[in-house]
Short mmCIF file of C-alpha atoms in Angstrom, two decimals:
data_model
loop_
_atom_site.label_atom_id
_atom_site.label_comp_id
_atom_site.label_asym_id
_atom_site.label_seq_id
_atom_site.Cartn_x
_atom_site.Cartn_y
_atom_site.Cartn_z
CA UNK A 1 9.76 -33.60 -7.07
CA UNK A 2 8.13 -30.12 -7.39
CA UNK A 3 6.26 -30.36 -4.96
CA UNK A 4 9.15 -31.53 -2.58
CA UNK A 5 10.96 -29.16 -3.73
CA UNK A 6 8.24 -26.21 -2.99
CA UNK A 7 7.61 -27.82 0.37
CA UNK A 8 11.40 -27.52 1.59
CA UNK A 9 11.93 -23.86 0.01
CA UNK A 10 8.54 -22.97 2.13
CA UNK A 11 9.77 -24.57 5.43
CA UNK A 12 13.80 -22.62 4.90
CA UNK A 13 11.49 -19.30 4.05
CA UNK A 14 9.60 -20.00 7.20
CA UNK A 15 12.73 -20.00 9.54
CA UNK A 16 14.70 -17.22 7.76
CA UNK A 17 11.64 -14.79 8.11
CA UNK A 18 12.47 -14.57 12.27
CA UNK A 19 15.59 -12.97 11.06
CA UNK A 20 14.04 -10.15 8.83
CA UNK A 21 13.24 -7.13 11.12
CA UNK A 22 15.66 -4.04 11.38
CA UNK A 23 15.12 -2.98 15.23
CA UNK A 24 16.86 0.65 13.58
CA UNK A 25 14.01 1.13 11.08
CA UNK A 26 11.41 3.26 12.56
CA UNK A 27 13.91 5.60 14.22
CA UNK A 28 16.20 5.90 10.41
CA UNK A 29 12.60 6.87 8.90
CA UNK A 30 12.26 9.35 11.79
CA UNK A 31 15.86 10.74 11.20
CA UNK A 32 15.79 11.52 7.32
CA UNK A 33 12.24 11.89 6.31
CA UNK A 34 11.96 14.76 3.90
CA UNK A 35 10.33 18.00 5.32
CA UNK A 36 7.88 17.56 2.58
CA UNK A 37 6.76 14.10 3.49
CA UNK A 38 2.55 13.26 3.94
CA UNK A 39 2.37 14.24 8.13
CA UNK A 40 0.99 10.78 10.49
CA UNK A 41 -0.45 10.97 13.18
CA UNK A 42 -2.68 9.12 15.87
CA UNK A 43 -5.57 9.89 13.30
CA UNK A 44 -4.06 7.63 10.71
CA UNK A 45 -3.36 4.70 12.87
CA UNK A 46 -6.93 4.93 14.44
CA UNK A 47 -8.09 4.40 10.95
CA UNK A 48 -5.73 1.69 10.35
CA UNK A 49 -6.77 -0.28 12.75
CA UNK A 50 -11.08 0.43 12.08
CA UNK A 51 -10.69 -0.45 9.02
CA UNK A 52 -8.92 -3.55 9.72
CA UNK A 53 -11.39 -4.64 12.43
CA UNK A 54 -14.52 -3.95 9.60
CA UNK A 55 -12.68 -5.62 6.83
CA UNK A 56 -11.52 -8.71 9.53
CA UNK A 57 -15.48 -8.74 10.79
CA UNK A 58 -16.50 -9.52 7.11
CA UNK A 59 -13.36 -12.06 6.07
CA UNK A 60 -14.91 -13.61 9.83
CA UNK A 61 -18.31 -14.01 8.49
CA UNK A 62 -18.16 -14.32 4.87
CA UNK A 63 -14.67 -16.17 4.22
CA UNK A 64 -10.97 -14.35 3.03
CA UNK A 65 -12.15 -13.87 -0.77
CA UNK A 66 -14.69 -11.66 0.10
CA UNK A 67 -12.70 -8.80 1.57
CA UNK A 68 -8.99 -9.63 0.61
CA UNK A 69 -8.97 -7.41 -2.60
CA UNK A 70 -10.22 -4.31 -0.53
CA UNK A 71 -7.62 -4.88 2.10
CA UNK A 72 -5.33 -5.02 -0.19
CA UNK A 73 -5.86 -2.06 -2.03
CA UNK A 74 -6.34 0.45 1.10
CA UNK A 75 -2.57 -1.17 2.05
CA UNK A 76 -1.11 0.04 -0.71
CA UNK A 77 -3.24 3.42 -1.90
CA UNK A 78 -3.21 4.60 2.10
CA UNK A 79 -1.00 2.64 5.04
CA UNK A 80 1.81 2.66 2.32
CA UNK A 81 1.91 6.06 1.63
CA UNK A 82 1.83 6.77 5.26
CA UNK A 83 4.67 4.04 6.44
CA UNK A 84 6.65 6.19 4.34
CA UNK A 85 5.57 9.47 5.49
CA UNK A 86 6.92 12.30 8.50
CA UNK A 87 6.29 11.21 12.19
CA UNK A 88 7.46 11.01 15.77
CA UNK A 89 9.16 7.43 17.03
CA UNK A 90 5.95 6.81 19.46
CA UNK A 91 3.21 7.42 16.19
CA UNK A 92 5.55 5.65 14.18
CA UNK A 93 6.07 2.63 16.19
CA UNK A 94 2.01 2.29 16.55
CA UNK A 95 1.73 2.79 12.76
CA UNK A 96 4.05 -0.13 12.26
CA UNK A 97 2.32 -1.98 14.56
CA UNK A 98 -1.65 -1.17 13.03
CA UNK A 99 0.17 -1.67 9.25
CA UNK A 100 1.57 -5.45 10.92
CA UNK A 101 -2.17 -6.01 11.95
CA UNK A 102 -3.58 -5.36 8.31
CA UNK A 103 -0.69 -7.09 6.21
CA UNK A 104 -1.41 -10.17 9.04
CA UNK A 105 -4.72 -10.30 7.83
CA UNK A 106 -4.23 -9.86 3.97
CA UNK A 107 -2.42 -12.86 5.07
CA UNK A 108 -5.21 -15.13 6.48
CA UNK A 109 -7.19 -13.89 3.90
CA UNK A 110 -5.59 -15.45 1.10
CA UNK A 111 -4.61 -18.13 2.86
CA UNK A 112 -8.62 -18.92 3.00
CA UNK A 113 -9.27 -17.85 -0.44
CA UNK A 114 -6.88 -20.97 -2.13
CA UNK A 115 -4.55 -23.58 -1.03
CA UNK A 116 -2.48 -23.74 -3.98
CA UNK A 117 1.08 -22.97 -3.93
CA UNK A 118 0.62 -19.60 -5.30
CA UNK A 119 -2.05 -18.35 -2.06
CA UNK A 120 -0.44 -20.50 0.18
CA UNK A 121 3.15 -18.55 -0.83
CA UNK A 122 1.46 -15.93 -1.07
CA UNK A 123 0.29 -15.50 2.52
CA UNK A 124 3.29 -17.29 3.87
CA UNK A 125 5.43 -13.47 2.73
CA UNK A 126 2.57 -11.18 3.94
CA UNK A 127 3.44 -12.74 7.19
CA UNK A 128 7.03 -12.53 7.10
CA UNK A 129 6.46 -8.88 6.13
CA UNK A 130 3.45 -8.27 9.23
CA UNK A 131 6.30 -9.93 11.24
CA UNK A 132 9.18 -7.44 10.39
CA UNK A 133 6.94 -5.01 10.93
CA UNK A 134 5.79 -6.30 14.42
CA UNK A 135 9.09 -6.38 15.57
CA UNK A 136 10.14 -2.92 14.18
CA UNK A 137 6.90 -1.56 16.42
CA UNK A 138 8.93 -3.69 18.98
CA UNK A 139 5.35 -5.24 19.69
CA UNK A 140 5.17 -8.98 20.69
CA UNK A 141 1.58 -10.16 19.98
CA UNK A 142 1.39 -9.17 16.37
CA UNK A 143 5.02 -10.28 15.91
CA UNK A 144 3.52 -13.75 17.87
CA UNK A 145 0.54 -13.68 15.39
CA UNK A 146 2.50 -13.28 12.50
CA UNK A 147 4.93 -16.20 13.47
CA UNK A 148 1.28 -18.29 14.04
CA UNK A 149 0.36 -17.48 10.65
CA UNK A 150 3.28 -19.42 9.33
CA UNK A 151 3.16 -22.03 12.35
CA UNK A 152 -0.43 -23.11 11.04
CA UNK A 153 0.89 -23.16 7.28
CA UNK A 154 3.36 -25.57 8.29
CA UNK A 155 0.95 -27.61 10.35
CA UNK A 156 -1.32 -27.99 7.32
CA UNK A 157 1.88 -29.24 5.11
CA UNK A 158 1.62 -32.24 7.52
CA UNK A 159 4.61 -34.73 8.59
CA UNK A 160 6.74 -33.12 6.42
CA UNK A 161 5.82 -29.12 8.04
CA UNK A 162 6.39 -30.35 10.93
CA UNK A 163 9.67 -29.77 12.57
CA UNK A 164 8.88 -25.83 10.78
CA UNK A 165 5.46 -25.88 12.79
CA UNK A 166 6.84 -27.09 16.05
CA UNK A 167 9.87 -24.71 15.69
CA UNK A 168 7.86 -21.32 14.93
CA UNK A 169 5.08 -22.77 17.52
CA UNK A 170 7.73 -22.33 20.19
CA UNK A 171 8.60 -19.31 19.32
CA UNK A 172 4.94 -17.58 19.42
CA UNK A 173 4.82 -18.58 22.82
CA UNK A 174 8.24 -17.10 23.85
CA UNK A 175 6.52 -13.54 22.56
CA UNK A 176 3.10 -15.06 25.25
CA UNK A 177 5.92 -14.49 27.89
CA UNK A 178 5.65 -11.00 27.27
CA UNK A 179 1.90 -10.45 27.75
CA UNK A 180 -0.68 -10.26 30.47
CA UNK A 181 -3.53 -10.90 28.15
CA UNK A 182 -5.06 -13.97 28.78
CA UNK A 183 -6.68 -14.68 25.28
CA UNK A 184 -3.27 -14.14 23.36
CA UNK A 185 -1.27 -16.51 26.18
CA UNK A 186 -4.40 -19.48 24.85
CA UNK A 187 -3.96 -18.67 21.54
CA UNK A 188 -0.55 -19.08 21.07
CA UNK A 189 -0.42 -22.22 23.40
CA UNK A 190 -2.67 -23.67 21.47
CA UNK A 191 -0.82 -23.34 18.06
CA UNK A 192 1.62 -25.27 20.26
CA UNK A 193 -0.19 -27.91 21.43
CA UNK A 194 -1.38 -28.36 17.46
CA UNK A 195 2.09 -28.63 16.36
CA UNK A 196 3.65 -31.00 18.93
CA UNK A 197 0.41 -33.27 18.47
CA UNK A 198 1.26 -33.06 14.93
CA UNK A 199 4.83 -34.01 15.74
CA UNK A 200 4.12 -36.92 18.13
CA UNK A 201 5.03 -35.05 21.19
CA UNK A 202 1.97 -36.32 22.92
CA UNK A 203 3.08 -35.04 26.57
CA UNK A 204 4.60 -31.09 25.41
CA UNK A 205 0.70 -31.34 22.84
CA UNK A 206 -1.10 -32.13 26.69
CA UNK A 207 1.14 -29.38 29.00
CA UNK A 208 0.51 -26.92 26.34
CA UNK A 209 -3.10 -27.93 25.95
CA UNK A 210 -3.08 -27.35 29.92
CA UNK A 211 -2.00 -24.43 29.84
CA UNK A 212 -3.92 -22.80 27.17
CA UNK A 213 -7.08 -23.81 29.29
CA UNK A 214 -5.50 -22.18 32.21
CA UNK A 215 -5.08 -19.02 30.07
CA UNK A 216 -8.70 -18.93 28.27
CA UNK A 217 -10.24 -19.61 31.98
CA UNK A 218 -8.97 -16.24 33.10
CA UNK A 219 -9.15 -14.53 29.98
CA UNK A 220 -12.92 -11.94 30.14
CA UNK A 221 -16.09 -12.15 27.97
CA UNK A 222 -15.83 -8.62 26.70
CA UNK A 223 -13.37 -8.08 23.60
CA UNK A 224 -10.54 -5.66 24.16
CA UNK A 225 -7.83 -4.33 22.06
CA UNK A 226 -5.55 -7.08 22.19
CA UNK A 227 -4.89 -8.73 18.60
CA UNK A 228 -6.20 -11.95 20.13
CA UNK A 229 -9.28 -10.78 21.30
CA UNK A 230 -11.43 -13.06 18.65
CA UNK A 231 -10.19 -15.88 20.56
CA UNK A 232 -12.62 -16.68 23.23
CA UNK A 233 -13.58 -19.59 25.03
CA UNK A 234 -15.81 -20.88 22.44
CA UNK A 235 -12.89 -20.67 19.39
CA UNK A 236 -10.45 -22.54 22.40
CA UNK A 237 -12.86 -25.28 22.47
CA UNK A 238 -12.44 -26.17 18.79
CA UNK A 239 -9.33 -25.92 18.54
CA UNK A 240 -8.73 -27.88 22.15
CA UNK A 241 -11.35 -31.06 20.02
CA UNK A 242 -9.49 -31.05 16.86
CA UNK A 243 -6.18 -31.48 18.68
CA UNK A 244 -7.39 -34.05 20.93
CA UNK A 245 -8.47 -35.62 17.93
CA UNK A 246 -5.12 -35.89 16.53
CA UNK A 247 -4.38 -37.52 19.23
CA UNK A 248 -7.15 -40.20 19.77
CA UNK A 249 -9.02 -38.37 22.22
CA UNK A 250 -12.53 -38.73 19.92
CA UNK A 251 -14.86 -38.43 23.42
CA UNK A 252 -13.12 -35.50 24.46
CA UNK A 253 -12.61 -33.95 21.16
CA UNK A 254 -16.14 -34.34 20.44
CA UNK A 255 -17.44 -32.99 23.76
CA UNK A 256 -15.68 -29.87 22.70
CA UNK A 257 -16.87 -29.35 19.58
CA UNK A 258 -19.94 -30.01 20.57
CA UNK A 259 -19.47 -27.13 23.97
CA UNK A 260 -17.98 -24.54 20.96
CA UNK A 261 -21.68 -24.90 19.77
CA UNK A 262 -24.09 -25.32 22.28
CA UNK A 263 -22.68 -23.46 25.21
CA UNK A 264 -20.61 -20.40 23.50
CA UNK A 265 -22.57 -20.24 20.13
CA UNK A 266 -19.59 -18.76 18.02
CA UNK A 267 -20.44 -15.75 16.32
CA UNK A 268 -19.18 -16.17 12.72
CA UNK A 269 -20.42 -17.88 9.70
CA UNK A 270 -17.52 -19.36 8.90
CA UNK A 271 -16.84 -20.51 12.30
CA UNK A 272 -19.81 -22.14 13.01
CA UNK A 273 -19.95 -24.08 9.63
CA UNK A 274 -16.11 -25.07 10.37
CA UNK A 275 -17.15 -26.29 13.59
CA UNK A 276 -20.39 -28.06 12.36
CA UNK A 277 -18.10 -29.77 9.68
CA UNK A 278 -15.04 -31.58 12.29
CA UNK A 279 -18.02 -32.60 14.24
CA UNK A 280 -19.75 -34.63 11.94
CA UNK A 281 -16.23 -36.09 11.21
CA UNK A 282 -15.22 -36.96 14.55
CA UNK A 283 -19.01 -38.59 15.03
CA UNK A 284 -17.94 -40.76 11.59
CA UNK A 285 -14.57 -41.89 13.27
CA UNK A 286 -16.61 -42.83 16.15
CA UNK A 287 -19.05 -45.16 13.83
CA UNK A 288 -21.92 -42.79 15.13
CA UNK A 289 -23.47 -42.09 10.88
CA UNK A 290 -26.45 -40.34 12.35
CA UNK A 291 -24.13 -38.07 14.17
CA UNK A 292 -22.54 -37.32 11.50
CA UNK A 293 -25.50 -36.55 8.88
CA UNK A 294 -27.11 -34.10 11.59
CA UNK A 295 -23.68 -31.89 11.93
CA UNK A 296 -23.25 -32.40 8.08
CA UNK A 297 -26.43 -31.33 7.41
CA UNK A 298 -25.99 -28.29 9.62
CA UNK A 299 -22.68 -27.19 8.27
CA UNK A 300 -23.88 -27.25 4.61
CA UNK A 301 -26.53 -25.07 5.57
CA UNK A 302 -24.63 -22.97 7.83
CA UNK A 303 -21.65 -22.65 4.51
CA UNK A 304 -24.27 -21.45 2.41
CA UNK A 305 -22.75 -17.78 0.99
CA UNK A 306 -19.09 -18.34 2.72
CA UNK A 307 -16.35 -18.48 0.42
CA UNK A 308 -13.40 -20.21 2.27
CA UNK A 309 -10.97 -22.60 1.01
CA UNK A 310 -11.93 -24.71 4.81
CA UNK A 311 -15.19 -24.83 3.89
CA UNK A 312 -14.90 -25.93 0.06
CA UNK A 313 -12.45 -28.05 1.26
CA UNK A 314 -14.75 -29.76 4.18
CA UNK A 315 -17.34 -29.86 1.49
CA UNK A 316 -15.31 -31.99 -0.67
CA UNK A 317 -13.81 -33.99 2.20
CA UNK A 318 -17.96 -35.13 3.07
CA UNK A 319 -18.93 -36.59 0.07
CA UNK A 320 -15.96 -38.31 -0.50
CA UNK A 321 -16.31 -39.98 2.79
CA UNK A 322 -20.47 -40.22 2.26
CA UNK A 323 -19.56 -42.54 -0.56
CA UNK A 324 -19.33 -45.45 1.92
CA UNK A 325 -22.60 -44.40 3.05
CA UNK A 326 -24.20 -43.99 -0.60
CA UNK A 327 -27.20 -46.39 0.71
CA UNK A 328 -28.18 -45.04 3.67
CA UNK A 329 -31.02 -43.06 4.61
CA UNK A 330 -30.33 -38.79 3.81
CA UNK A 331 -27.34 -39.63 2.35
CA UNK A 332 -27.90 -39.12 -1.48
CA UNK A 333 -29.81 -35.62 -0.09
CA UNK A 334 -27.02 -34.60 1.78
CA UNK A 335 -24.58 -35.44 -0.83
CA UNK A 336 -26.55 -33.11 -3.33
CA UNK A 337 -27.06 -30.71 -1.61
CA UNK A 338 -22.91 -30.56 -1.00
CA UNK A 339 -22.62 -30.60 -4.31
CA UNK A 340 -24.48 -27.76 -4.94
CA UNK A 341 -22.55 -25.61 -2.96
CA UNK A 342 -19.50 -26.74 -4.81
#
């Protein structure tokens, strides 16, 4: 009953955090700052957002837990002294928007240090609060991100997140109608596919699906500034397998995990091993064992040094399953050397 009880408080929180932001904020802050006030400028958003791409590069690599303690401190010993600091509407607008970017990922980063109810709440109001801060900066993609955050939480809750994940979904990609880049317009599409697969929805999980691919296929190699950047071709094609997964698709979904890999490489620890660890599940659904062994035995070497609740939770999620298998050839190796990580 708790639990129920968590779950429907979560979902109401979820919905109630699109009506948060004060459009007036910024230009209030502007109005009656004291003359005495710490002076912003471009300086201080330009570190802002460095730090946040060094600290996001490690969290990338190495899992949330790593990283989420340091983010959180510079938030509160330097962006929060400076969100309430003396600058003009345009500096404070982009500071707004940088401090959304960071609180987003102090976000994530819990959210893949535990999935208990006290991260997974956690991370659920650092993303209501990078949202209101998104739309005070009167930005769309971190307000779009933010709104994802929450999207994916519900998607994880299951059947019962899923009218929440479908909902929020729809409105990320109302804030894609706002932007030319190409990456953000996949990303967002994608969470949408995701959550109408999730819901049933097979034909609004395929046109979304579509158009993601549309999206990524224009989208450039080179990162750029945009929030979404991270999301290239190669993170599109895991995504792209595990949804047509949930939806049956086990050829196609596997042919996508297995192009994330060979073809675009994916640049991250974490990501790889994530990768490496659906695979070998989707070969097991397809009765393919010594499919599954090989990616399993790549992802636990590949998870080696990330902590990440995905990974510990993929690690758990392979020997449970290997103890069908507990006769076969590699198994009992495999299964150790899981356990071991654990």
């Amino acid at each position: 009953m708790e639990r129920r009880t968590m779950l429907a408080a979560t979902a109401a929180f979820a919905l109630s955090a699109l009506n948060l932001p004060d459009a007036e904020a910024i230009t209030r802050r502007v109005a009656t700052a004291p003359a005495n006030a710490l002076r912003v400028g471009a300086g201080e958003v330009a570190a802002i957002r460095q730090m946040t791409r060094t600290l996001g590069d490690t969290a990338a690599e190495y899992g949330g837990a790593h990283a989420r303690r340091l983010a959180v401190q510079y938030l509160a010993d330097n962006v929060g002294p400076w969100l309430n600091g003396r600058y003009t509407e345009n500096t404070g607008r982009a500071l707004f928007a940088a401090a959304s970017e960071l609180v987003h990922l102090c976000g994530w980063m819990v959210q893949d240090e535990g999935n208990d109810d006290h991260h997974q709440g956690l991370a659920q109001r650092y993303y209501a609060h990078a949202f209101a801060l998104a739309e005070e900066a009167r930005e769309p993609e971190p307000a779009a991100t933010a709104l994802r955050g929450m999207a994916t939480q519900a998607i994880d809750l299951g059947p019962r997140g899923r009218a929440v994940a479908l909902r929020l979904s729809e409105k990320c990609v109302e804030y894609a109608d706002r932007l030319e880049e190409p990456k953000a317009v996949a990303y967002y599409q994608t969470t949408l596919a995701d959550a109408a697969a999730l819901d049933g929805d097979q034909q609004l999980a395929r046109t979304a699906l579509a158009k993601s691919q549309n999206a990524i296929e224009r989208a450039t190699a080179a990162p750029g500034e945009s929030w979404a950047s991270h999301f290239s071709t190669g993170r599109w094609a895991h995504h792209s397998g595990m949804i047509l997964a949930r939806l049956g698709d086990l050829d196609s979904a596997r042919e996508h995990l297995q192009h994330a890999l060979d073809v675009h490489g994916l640049d991250r620890r974490r990501s790889r091993a994530i990768v490496l660890g659906d695979l070998g599940h989707v070969h097991l659904r397809q009765g393919d064992l010594d499919g599954a062994l090989a990616a399993w035995g790549d992802f636990v070497d590949c998870a080696e040094g990330v902590q990440s609740v995905r990974i510990t939770d993929a690690l758990t999620d392979l020997r449970v399953r290997l103890t069908r298998y507990d006769k076969a050839p590699g198994v009992a190796e495999l299964d150790g050397r899981a356990a071991a990580l654990l």
